[in-house]
Amino acid sequence: MGGRGVGPSRRSVLRGVGYGAMGLASANFLAACGTSGTKQSADTCESKDISDTEKKLVFSNWPLYIDEKGKRLPTLEDFEKQSGIDVTYNTDVNDNNQFFAKVRNQLGACESIDRDIIVLTDWMAARMIGLGWIQELDMSEMPNVEANMVDSLRSPSWDSERKHSVPWQSGLTGIAYNSKYTGEISSWEELCTRADLKGKVSMLSEMGDTMGFFLKTTGADPEDFTEDEWATALDRLKEVVDSGQVRRFTGNDYTGPLNKGDLVAAEAWSGDVIIMQYDNPDIKFVVPDEGVSLWSDNMMVPNKADHRANAMKLMDYYYDPEIAARLAAWVNYICPVQGAEEEMAKIDDSLVGNPLIFPTQDDLSTAFQFANLDTKVREQYDKEFNQVIGA
């Protein structure tokens, strides 16, 4: 079909609400949250499933994270028609920690949160699974998921057999720069040290994103590091902050200043960059020499959700390659579904081969994730990180 397909529709919505309103992480809130939560298990917190008698489910997701046409959600409406299941779709996940604070008392007490699917980023998904707050899934009831999930996402350390989670979309964290105002930036070290970039750089207020790169540049493994290695990386961050190299730490509200040239480079999320590139071809995305951070937002069924089977039907529906392509064409993040790129050729051929939506194994050869930390350790590291960045 050619053209830009439905991708610019999301771009237009983002422009309307302002990129800054979409910030995925609030450093101030990270510092404020600190309750570990009460552990549960399948034995201590039993859940029932009434999907056979109630054809409905409640789905909580991030804003602008599904295909939209006005007030319509086409792929979701097609699922309702096909399955006979009525879906209440909420966009009430604006920040991982904020959502955790909203539901932790109920889940910790084995009470319903009135949601059947929640979508959270890897590290928070790991936290909730570790607390025993998430129901186990049955892969035999999700043949599309079992057959079509991309290999790179099949076995995360925190849910190695994907018994509790199914990726909704994935993304990369790397470097974006405005080529109108600066030459190519090839590494994180350059971002931190180049004199011509001083005071014109932003980094992310998501601790795992930013500290993953500082761990890399100080010789540690972001997926498995010691307290001493953490301290060394944190000291390096402080040096960079004190030098004046970084203008600010942001959610994804770096996009406007980067477009205008007020910032010339930024630690950036891949989906934002694709949206920016529709309007501004000077915006470039770089996989730093040190590697690129790979993350996912994951669908899960919380304890006491009454419609687990209905939820699994929806998860499986979105792993049909044709449906996955329709979704990816709108949200512009990495599609977790094998076969979707072939289907994308029928929807928006400009996105076929885009490594920010359909990365190859070579593209991901340097990808890393941030360690799955104990809850108390994570809270301590969040606090130390926020102190350094001035949050």
mmCIF file of C-alpha atoms in Angstrom:
data_model
loop_
_atom_site.group_PDB
_atom_site.id
_atom_site.type_symbol
_atom_site.label_atom_id
_atom_site.label_comp_id
_atom_site.label_asym_id
_atom_site.label_seq_id
_atom_site.Cartn_x
_atom_site.Cartn_y
_atom_site.Cartn_z
ATOM 1 C CA MET A 1 0.000 0.000 0.000
ATOM 2 C CA GLY A 2 2.949 2.341 0.606
ATOM 3 C CA GLY A 3 2.871 5.732 2.227
ATOM 4 C CA ARG A 4 3.077 6.335 5.936
ATOM 5 C CA GLY A 5 0.099 4.169 6.857
ATOM 6 C CA VAL A 6 -1.314 4.829 10.285
ATOM 7 C CA GLY A 7 1.998 5.758 11.907
ATOM 8 C CA PRO A 8 1.535 9.542 11.592
ATOM 9 C CA SER A 9 -1.827 9.263 13.347
ATOM 10 C CA ARG A 10 0.008 8.567 16.577
ATOM 11 C CA ARG A 11 2.469 11.328 15.705
ATOM 12 C CA SER A 12 -0.413 13.770 15.336
ATOM 13 C CA VAL A 13 -1.891 12.751 18.667
ATOM 14 C CA LEU A 14 1.508 13.157 20.343
ATOM 15 C CA ARG A 15 1.855 16.628 18.879
ATOM 16 C CA GLY A 16 -1.609 17.499 20.130
ATOM 17 C CA VAL A 17 -1.037 16.478 23.730
ATOM 18 C CA GLY A 18 2.598 17.577 23.803
ATOM 19 C CA TYR A 19 5.461 15.115 23.996
ATOM 20 C CA GLY A 20 6.186 16.124 27.567
ATOM 21 C CA ALA A 21 2.809 14.889 28.750
ATOM 22 C CA MET A 22 3.894 11.409 27.764
ATOM 23 C CA GLY A 23 6.908 11.167 30.101
ATOM 24 C CA LEU A 24 7.198 7.517 31.081
ATOM 25 C CA ALA A 25 9.189 8.018 34.254
ATOM 26 C CA SER A 26 9.014 10.525 37.054
ATOM 27 C CA ALA A 27 12.257 10.676 38.957
ATOM 28 C CA ASN A 28 10.560 12.524 41.794
ATOM 29 C CA PHE A 29 8.069 9.723 42.134
ATOM 30 C CA LEU A 30 10.808 7.103 42.026
ATOM 31 C CA ALA A 31 12.282 8.719 45.092
ATOM 32 C CA ALA A 32 8.935 8.833 46.844
ATOM 33 C CA CYS A 33 8.017 5.165 46.521
ATOM 34 C CA GLY A 34 9.464 2.787 49.034
ATOM 35 C CA THR A 35 7.104 0.067 50.247
ATOM 36 C CA SER A 36 8.209 -3.394 49.283
ATOM 37 C CA GLY A 37 4.774 -5.015 49.429
ATOM 38 C CA THR A 38 3.447 -8.205 51.013
ATOM 39 C CA LYS A 39 4.325 -11.460 49.294
ATOM 40 C CA GLN A 40 1.648 -13.854 48.108
ATOM 41 C CA SER A 41 1.618 -17.168 46.257
ATOM 42 C CA ALA A 42 -0.813 -19.316 44.304
ATOM 43 C CA ASP A 43 -1.495 -21.206 47.532
ATOM 44 C CA THR A 44 -2.016 -18.206 49.806
ATOM 45 C CA CYS A 45 -3.959 -16.184 47.238
ATOM 46 C CA GLU A 46 -6.225 -18.366 45.105
ATOM 47 C CA SER A 47 -7.907 -16.890 42.067
ATOM 48 C CA LYS A 48 -11.004 -18.168 40.284
ATOM 49 C CA ASP A 49 -11.883 -17.843 36.621
ATOM 50 C CA ILE A 50 -15.428 -17.126 35.492
ATOM 51 C CA SER A 51 -14.568 -16.490 31.846
ATOM 52 C CA ASP A 52 -16.993 -19.217 30.757
ATOM 53 C CA THR A 53 -19.943 -17.299 32.153
ATOM 54 C CA GLU A 54 -18.704 -13.699 31.845
ATOM 55 C CA LYS A 55 -17.451 -12.741 28.403
ATOM 56 C CA LYS A 56 -15.609 -9.613 29.442
ATOM 57 C CA LEU A 57 -12.267 -8.316 30.674
ATOM 58 C CA VAL A 58 -10.644 -5.112 31.885
ATOM 59 C CA PHE A 59 -7.364 -4.128 30.223
ATOM 60 C CA SER A 60 -5.065 -1.454 31.739
ATOM 61 C CA ASN A 61 -2.367 -0.080 29.435
ATOM 62 C CA TRP A 62 -0.196 2.999 28.843
ATOM 63 C CA PRO A 63 -1.624 5.993 26.918
ATOM 64 C CA LEU A 64 -1.254 6.015 23.113
ATOM 65 C CA TYR A 65 -0.145 2.397 23.087
ATOM 66 C CA ILE A 66 -2.799 0.884 20.829
ATOM 67 C CA ASP A 67 -4.082 1.739 17.350
ATOM 68 C CA GLU A 68 -6.620 4.566 17.481
ATOM 69 C CA LYS A 69 -8.916 6.178 14.935
ATOM 70 C CA GLY A 70 -10.745 8.981 16.667
ATOM 71 C CA LYS A 71 -12.532 7.305 19.549
ATOM 72 C CA ARG A 72 -12.241 3.885 17.932
ATOM 73 C CA LEU A 73 -9.700 1.167 18.702
ATOM 74 C CA PRO A 74 -9.908 -0.926 15.522
ATOM 75 C CA THR A 75 -7.910 -4.038 16.458
ATOM 76 C CA LEU A 76 -9.574 -4.211 19.867
ATOM 77 C CA GLU A 77 -13.023 -3.820 18.330
ATOM 78 C CA ASP A 78 -12.203 -6.637 15.899
ATOM 79 C CA PHE A 79 -11.200 -8.828 18.853
ATOM 80 C CA GLU A 80 -14.532 -8.145 20.540
ATOM 81 C CA LYS A 81 -16.435 -9.121 17.398
ATOM 82 C CA GLN A 82 -14.353 -12.225 16.831
ATOM 83 C CA SER A 83 -14.351 -13.481 20.417
ATOM 84 C CA GLY A 84 -17.624 -12.193 21.818
ATOM 85 C CA ILE A 85 -15.648 -10.782 24.753
ATOM 86 C CA ASP A 86 -16.426 -7.219 25.841
ATOM 87 C CA VAL A 87 -13.224 -5.297 26.674
ATOM 88 C CA THR A 88 -13.040 -2.283 28.969
ATOM 89 C CA TYR A 89 -9.827 -0.551 27.882
ATOM 90 C CA ASN A 90 -8.166 1.848 30.336
ATOM 91 C CA THR A 91 -5.085 4.032 29.838
ATOM 92 C CA ASP A 92 -4.284 4.336 33.529
ATOM 93 C CA VAL A 93 -0.671 3.121 33.512
ATOM 94 C CA ASN A 94 1.351 6.334 33.313
ATOM 95 C CA ASP A 95 4.386 5.332 35.360
ATOM 96 C CA ASN A 96 5.525 1.950 36.710
ATOM 97 C CA ASN A 97 6.062 3.128 40.268
ATOM 98 C CA GLN A 98 2.887 5.169 40.294
ATOM 99 C CA PHE A 99 0.847 2.169 39.186
ATOM 100 C CA PHE A 100 2.572 -0.041 41.769
ATOM 101 C CA ALA A 101 1.632 2.450 44.493
ATOM 102 C CA LYS A 102 -1.964 2.414 43.267
ATOM 103 C CA VAL A 103 -2.410 -1.367 43.514
ATOM 104 C CA ARG A 104 0.100 -2.629 46.069
ATOM 105 C CA ASN A 105 -2.202 -2.571 49.100
ATOM 106 C CA GLN A 106 -4.875 -4.660 47.368
ATOM 107 C CA LEU A 107 -2.498 -7.135 45.739
ATOM 108 C CA GLY A 108 -0.484 -7.451 48.925
ATOM 109 C CA ALA A 109 -3.693 -8.307 50.782
ATOM 110 C CA CYS A 110 -4.892 -10.739 48.082
ATOM 111 C CA GLU A 111 -7.688 -8.440 46.937
ATOM 112 C CA SER A 112 -8.924 -7.695 43.435
ATOM 113 C CA ILE A 113 -7.707 -4.580 41.614
ATOM 114 C CA ASP A 114 -10.589 -4.874 39.113
ATOM 115 C CA ARG A 115 -8.250 -5.449 36.195
ATOM 116 C CA ASP A 116 -7.650 -8.621 34.163
ATOM 117 C CA ILE A 117 -4.599 -7.454 32.160
ATOM 118 C CA ILE A 118 -1.979 -4.965 33.259
ATOM 119 C CA VAL A 119 1.008 -3.829 31.143
ATOM 120 C CA LEU A 120 4.258 -3.048 32.970
ATOM 121 C CA THR A 121 7.938 -2.694 32.075
ATOM 122 C CA ASP A 122 10.362 -5.585 32.641
ATOM 123 C CA TRP A 123 11.753 -4.520 36.000
ATOM 124 C CA MET A 124 8.334 -3.817 37.513
ATOM 125 C CA ALA A 125 6.910 -6.993 35.992
ATOM 126 C CA ALA A 126 9.777 -8.851 37.674
ATOM 127 C CA ARG A 127 8.995 -7.165 40.976
ATOM 128 C CA MET A 128 5.313 -8.119 40.883
ATOM 129 C CA ILE A 129 6.036 -11.684 39.811
ATOM 130 C CA GLY A 130 8.565 -11.962 42.632
ATOM 131 C CA LEU A 131 5.947 -10.811 45.110
ATOM 132 C CA GLY A 132 3.584 -13.561 43.923
ATOM 133 C CA TRP A 133 0.989 -11.089 42.698
ATOM 134 C CA ILE A 134 0.658 -12.436 39.139
ATOM 135 C CA GLN A 135 -1.273 -15.494 37.945
ATOM 136 C CA GLU A 136 0.427 -18.186 35.902
ATOM 137 C CA LEU A 137 -0.505 -18.375 32.218
ATOM 138 C CA ASP A 138 -1.189 -21.501 30.173
ATOM 139 C CA MET A 139 0.861 -21.401 26.972
ATOM 140 C CA SER A 140 -1.138 -24.305 25.520
ATOM 141 C CA GLU A 141 -4.108 -21.926 25.406
ATOM 142 C CA MET A 142 -2.064 -19.348 23.461
ATOM 143 C CA PRO A 143 -0.787 -21.090 20.312
ATOM 144 C CA ASN A 144 0.020 -17.832 18.508
ATOM 145 C CA VAL A 145 2.141 -16.655 21.441
ATOM 146 C CA GLU A 146 3.950 -19.972 21.628
ATOM 147 C CA ALA A 147 4.631 -20.081 17.886
ATOM 148 C CA ASN A 148 5.276 -16.428 17.094
ATOM 149 C CA MET A 149 7.085 -14.727 19.971
ATOM 150 C CA VAL A 150 10.469 -13.496 18.734
ATOM 151 C CA ASP A 151 13.400 -15.485 20.087
ATOM 152 C CA SER A 152 15.069 -12.505 21.764
ATOM 153 C CA LEU A 153 12.144 -12.126 24.187
ATOM 154 C CA ARG A 154 11.363 -15.745 25.009
ATOM 155 C CA SER A 155 13.456 -16.179 28.134
ATOM 156 C CA PRO A 156 14.082 -13.112 30.308
ATOM 157 C CA SER A 157 15.908 -13.830 33.560
ATOM 158 C CA TRP A 158 12.914 -12.765 35.647
ATOM 159 C CA ASP A 159 10.376 -15.006 33.843
ATOM 160 C CA SER A 160 12.546 -17.523 32.046
ATOM 161 C CA GLU A 161 9.698 -19.661 30.688
ATOM 162 C CA ARG A 162 7.235 -16.800 30.178
ATOM 163 C CA LYS A 163 4.842 -18.429 32.629
ATOM 164 C CA HIS A 164 3.569 -15.091 33.912
ATOM 165 C CA SER A 165 4.073 -12.526 31.157
ATOM 166 C CA VAL A 166 3.672 -11.876 27.426
ATOM 167 C CA PRO A 167 5.420 -8.888 25.779
ATOM 168 C CA TRP A 168 3.073 -6.224 24.450
ATOM 169 C CA GLN A 169 5.730 -4.104 22.711
ATOM 170 C CA SER A 170 9.469 -3.655 23.115
ATOM 171 C CA GLY A 171 11.909 -0.833 22.581
ATOM 172 C CA LEU A 172 15.522 0.219 22.538
ATOM 173 C CA THR A 173 17.283 2.872 24.565
ATOM 174 C CA GLY A 174 20.177 4.499 22.741
ATOM 175 C CA ILE A 175 21.291 7.950 21.598
ATOM 176 C CA ALA A 176 19.402 10.389 19.394
ATOM 177 C CA TYR A 177 21.015 13.496 17.933
ATOM 178 C CA ASN A 178 20.009 16.355 15.685
ATOM 179 C CA SER A 179 22.368 16.277 12.715
ATOM 180 C CA LYS A 180 21.527 19.887 11.865
ATOM 181 C CA TYR A 181 23.418 20.984 14.958
ATOM 182 C CA THR A 182 26.067 18.332 15.561
ATOM 183 C CA GLY A 183 28.053 15.637 13.834
ATOM 184 C CA GLU A 184 27.581 11.944 14.457
ATOM 185 C CA ILE A 185 27.812 10.665 18.030
ATOM 186 C CA SER A 186 28.909 7.060 18.156
ATOM 187 C CA SER A 187 29.286 6.223 21.838
ATOM 188 C CA TRP A 188 27.999 6.898 25.321
ATOM 189 C CA GLU A 189 31.484 8.034 26.282
ATOM 190 C CA GLU A 190 31.311 10.726 23.591
ATOM 191 C CA LEU A 191 27.932 11.856 24.881
ATOM 192 C CA CYS A 192 29.483 12.266 28.329
ATOM 193 C CA THR A 193 32.758 13.943 27.370
ATOM 194 C CA ARG A 194 32.686 15.789 24.052
ATOM 195 C CA ALA A 195 33.291 19.485 24.657
ATOM 196 C CA ASP A 196 31.025 20.581 21.793
ATOM 197 C CA LEU A 197 28.091 18.796 23.468
ATOM 198 C CA LYS A 198 28.556 20.330 26.918
ATOM 199 C CA GLY A 199 25.281 21.600 28.327
ATOM 200 C CA LYS A 200 23.376 20.436 25.251
ATOM 201 C CA VAL A 201 22.699 16.835 26.288
ATOM 202 C CA SER A 202 19.843 15.180 28.155
ATOM 203 C CA MET A 203 19.684 11.792 29.837
ATOM 204 C CA LEU A 204 16.747 9.764 31.075
ATOM 205 C CA SER A 205 15.383 9.857 34.607
ATOM 206 C CA GLU A 206 14.740 6.090 34.416
ATOM 207 C CA MET A 207 17.456 4.702 36.662
ATOM 208 C CA GLY A 208 17.858 1.404 34.814
ATOM 209 C CA ASP A 209 18.189 3.066 31.417
ATOM 210 C CA THR A 210 20.825 5.595 32.384
ATOM 211 C CA MET A 211 22.799 3.522 34.877
ATOM 212 C CA GLY A 212 22.927 0.598 32.446
ATOM 213 C CA PHE A 213 25.142 2.730 30.216
ATOM 214 C CA PHE A 214 27.263 4.037 33.086
ATOM 215 C CA LEU A 215 27.826 0.471 34.272
ATOM 216 C CA LYS A 216 28.881 -0.442 30.735
ATOM 217 C CA THR A 217 31.349 2.433 30.424
ATOM 218 C CA THR A 218 32.959 1.615 33.776
ATOM 219 C CA GLY A 219 33.511 -2.020 32.798
ATOM 220 C CA ALA A 220 30.603 -3.708 34.573
ATOM 221 C CA ASP A 221 27.806 -5.926 33.264
ATOM 222 C CA PRO A 222 24.431 -4.140 33.643
ATOM 223 C CA GLU A 223 22.749 -7.527 34.000
ATOM 224 C CA ASP A 224 25.026 -8.767 36.800
ATOM 225 C CA PHE A 225 27.036 -6.286 38.841
ATOM 226 C CA THR A 226 28.338 -5.889 42.398
ATOM 227 C CA GLU A 227 27.761 -3.114 44.933
ATOM 228 C CA ASP A 228 31.286 -1.847 44.299
ATOM 229 C CA GLU A 229 30.652 -1.744 40.553
ATOM 230 C CA TRP A 230 27.414 0.140 41.185
ATOM 231 C CA ALA A 231 29.284 2.665 43.333
ATOM 232 C CA THR A 232 31.924 3.159 40.639
ATOM 233 C CA ALA A 233 29.269 3.757 37.971
ATOM 234 C CA LEU A 234 27.393 6.156 40.254
ATOM 235 C CA ASP A 235 30.597 8.098 40.884
ATOM 236 C CA ARG A 236 31.078 8.365 37.128
ATOM 237 C CA LEU A 237 27.538 9.690 36.731
ATOM 238 C CA LYS A 238 28.257 12.297 39.408
ATOM 239 C CA GLU A 239 31.418 13.385 37.583
ATOM 240 C CA VAL A 240 29.465 13.871 34.369
ATOM 241 C CA VAL A 241 26.682 15.782 36.142
ATOM 242 C CA ASP A 242 29.150 17.989 38.026
ATOM 243 C CA SER A 243 30.993 18.792 34.793
ATOM 244 C CA GLY A 244 27.891 20.456 33.354
ATOM 245 C CA GLN A 245 27.745 18.067 30.412
ATOM 246 C CA VAL A 246 24.066 17.194 31.017
ATOM 247 C CA ARG A 247 21.495 19.946 30.776
ATOM 248 C CA ARG A 248 18.669 17.924 32.289
ATOM 249 C CA PHE A 249 17.260 14.496 33.080
ATOM 250 C CA THR A 250 13.923 13.792 31.443
ATOM 251 C CA GLY A 251 11.103 11.459 30.624
ATOM 252 C CA ASN A 252 10.418 11.606 26.914
ATOM 253 C CA ASP A 253 9.995 15.377 27.060
ATOM 254 C CA TYR A 254 13.449 15.614 25.452
ATOM 255 C CA THR A 255 11.730 15.365 22.065
ATOM 256 C CA GLY A 256 10.649 18.995 21.663
ATOM 257 C CA PRO A 257 14.023 20.542 22.616
ATOM 258 C CA LEU A 258 15.876 18.000 20.450
ATOM 259 C CA ASN A 259 13.702 18.846 17.463
ATOM 260 C CA LYS A 260 14.378 22.575 17.911
ATOM 261 C CA GLY A 261 18.099 22.221 18.608
ATOM 262 C CA ASP A 262 17.912 23.426 22.209
ATOM 263 C CA LEU A 263 19.334 19.972 22.895
ATOM 264 C CA VAL A 264 21.622 18.516 20.266
ATOM 265 C CA ALA A 265 21.740 14.980 21.675
ATOM 266 C CA ALA A 266 19.773 12.852 24.097
ATOM 267 C CA GLU A 267 19.537 9.426 25.614
ATOM 268 C CA ALA A 268 16.391 8.365 23.795
ATOM 269 C CA TRP A 269 13.729 5.708 23.324
ATOM 270 C CA SER A 270 13.438 4.227 19.842
ATOM 271 C CA GLY A 271 9.692 4.723 19.468
ATOM 272 C CA ASP A 272 10.010 8.450 20.153
ATOM 273 C CA VAL A 273 12.702 8.746 17.513
ATOM 274 C CA ILE A 274 10.551 7.134 14.807
ATOM 275 C CA ILE A 275 7.755 9.585 15.566
ATOM 276 C CA MET A 276 10.167 12.526 15.431
ATOM 277 C CA GLN A 277 11.663 11.361 12.140
ATOM 278 C CA TYR A 278 8.309 11.655 10.357
ATOM 279 C CA ASP A 279 8.631 15.440 10.691
ATOM 280 C CA ASN A 280 12.377 15.916 11.072
ATOM 281 C CA PRO A 281 14.806 13.812 9.009
ATOM 282 C CA ASP A 282 17.721 15.458 10.876
ATOM 283 C CA ILE A 283 16.927 13.326 13.935
ATOM 284 C CA LYS A 284 19.156 10.247 13.977
ATOM 285 C CA PHE A 285 19.159 7.209 16.283
ATOM 286 C CA VAL A 286 22.446 5.587 17.227
ATOM 287 C CA VAL A 287 23.241 2.256 18.807
ATOM 288 C CA PRO A 288 26.180 3.321 20.998
ATOM 289 C CA ASP A 289 29.471 1.465 20.720
ATOM 290 C CA GLU A 290 28.851 0.206 24.257
ATOM 291 C CA GLY A 291 25.612 -1.490 23.194
ATOM 292 C CA VAL A 292 21.907 -0.764 23.321
ATOM 293 C CA SER A 293 19.390 -1.328 26.100
ATOM 294 C CA LEU A 294 16.472 -3.617 25.190
ATOM 295 C CA TRP A 295 13.277 -3.536 27.241
ATOM 296 C CA SER A 296 9.683 -4.717 27.007
ATOM 297 C CA ASP A 297 6.307 -3.755 28.388
ATOM 298 C CA ASN A 298 4.521 -6.950 29.374
ATOM 299 C CA MET A 299 0.923 -8.132 29.653
ATOM 300 C CA MET A 300 0.155 -9.932 32.916
ATOM 301 C CA VAL A 301 -2.908 -11.233 34.765
ATOM 302 C CA PRO A 302 -2.943 -10.058 38.404
ATOM 303 C CA ASN A 303 -4.150 -12.185 41.299
ATOM 304 C CA LYS A 304 -7.940 -12.226 41.864
ATOM 305 C CA ALA A 305 -8.608 -11.286 38.226
ATOM 306 C CA ASP A 306 -11.719 -13.294 37.329
ATOM 307 C CA HIS A 307 -11.231 -13.497 33.566
ATOM 308 C CA ARG A 308 -7.862 -15.186 33.050
ATOM 309 C CA ALA A 309 -9.005 -17.287 30.079
ATOM 310 C CA ASN A 310 -10.481 -14.231 28.372
ATOM 311 C CA ALA A 311 -7.215 -12.380 28.977
ATOM 312 C CA MET A 312 -5.197 -15.179 27.395
ATOM 313 C CA LYS A 313 -7.459 -15.076 24.334
ATOM 314 C CA LEU A 314 -6.670 -11.395 23.919
ATOM 315 C CA MET A 315 -2.931 -11.990 24.349
ATOM 316 C CA ASP A 316 -3.051 -14.717 21.736
ATOM 317 C CA TYR A 317 -5.058 -12.532 19.345
ATOM 318 C CA TYR A 318 -2.356 -9.865 19.346
ATOM 319 C CA TYR A 319 0.238 -12.492 18.406
ATOM 320 C CA ASP A 320 -1.464 -13.116 15.079
ATOM 321 C CA PRO A 321 1.095 -11.548 12.693
ATOM 322 C CA GLU A 322 -1.520 -9.562 10.771
ATOM 323 C CA ILE A 323 -2.929 -8.046 13.970
ATOM 324 C CA ALA A 324 0.567 -7.440 15.335
ATOM 325 C CA ALA A 325 1.500 -5.546 12.164
ATOM 326 C CA ARG A 326 -1.559 -3.331 12.406
ATOM 327 C CA LEU A 327 -0.633 -2.493 15.994
ATOM 328 C CA ALA A 328 3.064 -1.914 15.233
ATOM 329 C CA ALA A 329 2.235 0.407 12.344
ATOM 330 C CA TRP A 330 0.543 2.724 14.804
ATOM 331 C CA VAL A 331 2.650 2.516 17.983
ATOM 332 C CA ASN A 332 6.056 2.384 16.194
ATOM 333 C CA TYR A 333 7.830 0.310 18.834
ATOM 334 C CA ILE A 334 9.583 -3.039 18.381
ATOM 335 C CA CYS A 335 7.088 -5.695 17.395
ATOM 336 C CA PRO A 336 7.495 -8.902 19.455
ATOM 337 C CA VAL A 337 5.764 -11.096 16.857
ATOM 338 C CA GLN A 338 7.510 -13.152 14.180
ATOM 339 C CA GLY A 339 5.832 -12.843 10.782
ATOM 340 C CA ALA A 340 4.526 -9.333 11.413
ATOM 341 C CA GLU A 341 7.121 -7.728 9.142
ATOM 342 C CA GLU A 342 5.790 -9.653 6.143
ATOM 343 C CA GLU A 343 2.282 -8.474 7.004
ATOM 344 C CA MET A 344 3.534 -4.911 7.413
ATOM 345 C CA ALA A 345 4.309 -4.804 3.677
ATOM 346 C CA LYS A 346 0.534 -4.788 3.089
ATOM 347 C CA ILE A 347 -0.037 -1.930 5.570
ATOM 348 C CA ASP A 348 2.922 0.455 5.428
ATOM 349 C CA ASP A 349 5.890 -0.637 3.340
ATOM 350 C CA SER A 350 7.977 2.296 4.612
ATOM 351 C CA LEU A 351 8.244 0.486 7.947
ATOM 352 C CA VAL A 352 9.452 -2.817 6.495
ATOM 353 C CA GLY A 353 13.106 -3.252 7.362
ATOM 354 C CA ASN A 354 13.046 -0.467 9.944
ATOM 355 C CA PRO A 355 15.487 -1.713 12.616
ATOM 356 C CA LEU A 356 13.648 0.236 15.320
ATOM 357 C CA ILE A 357 10.504 -1.860 14.703
ATOM 358 C CA PHE A 358 11.882 -5.068 13.213
ATOM 359 C CA PRO A 359 15.490 -5.391 14.431
ATOM 360 C CA THR A 360 17.518 -8.347 13.215
ATOM 361 C CA GLN A 361 19.578 -10.590 15.457
ATOM 362 C CA ASP A 362 22.614 -8.618 14.298
ATOM 363 C CA ASP A 363 20.901 -5.385 15.330
ATOM 364 C CA LEU A 364 20.388 -6.850 18.796
ATOM 365 C CA SER A 365 23.813 -8.459 19.087
ATOM 366 C CA THR A 366 24.961 -5.781 21.548
ATOM 367 C CA ALA A 367 21.637 -5.484 23.400
ATOM 368 C CA PHE A 368 21.570 -5.688 27.169
ATOM 369 C CA GLN A 369 18.995 -5.406 29.927
ATOM 370 C CA PHE A 370 19.269 -4.000 33.426
ATOM 371 C CA ALA A 371 19.596 -6.481 36.273
ATOM 372 C CA ASN A 372 16.585 -7.900 38.063
ATOM 373 C CA LEU A 373 17.281 -6.469 41.519
ATOM 374 C CA ASP A 374 15.903 -7.362 44.912
ATOM 375 C CA THR A 375 13.156 -4.877 45.789
ATOM 376 C CA LYS A 376 15.018 -3.253 48.676
ATOM 377 C CA VAL A 377 18.214 -3.001 46.641
ATOM 378 C CA ARG A 378 16.290 -1.413 43.776
ATOM 379 C CA GLU A 379 14.750 1.142 46.124
ATOM 380 C CA GLN A 380 18.172 2.022 47.529
ATOM 381 C CA TYR A 381 19.691 2.389 44.065
ATOM 382 C CA ASP A 382 16.733 4.524 42.945
ATOM 383 C CA LYS A 383 17.322 6.796 45.915
ATOM 384 C CA GLU A 384 21.066 7.121 45.272
ATOM 385 C CA PHE A 385 20.515 7.751 41.556
ATOM 386 C CA ASN A 386 17.913 10.433 42.218
ATOM 387 C CA GLN A 387 20.211 12.189 44.684
ATOM 388 C CA VAL A 388 22.920 12.442 42.025
ATOM 389 C CA ILE A 389 20.630 13.738 39.263
ATOM 390 C CA GLY A 390 18.947 16.209 41.605
ATOM 391 C CA ALA A 391 15.484 14.688 41.499
#
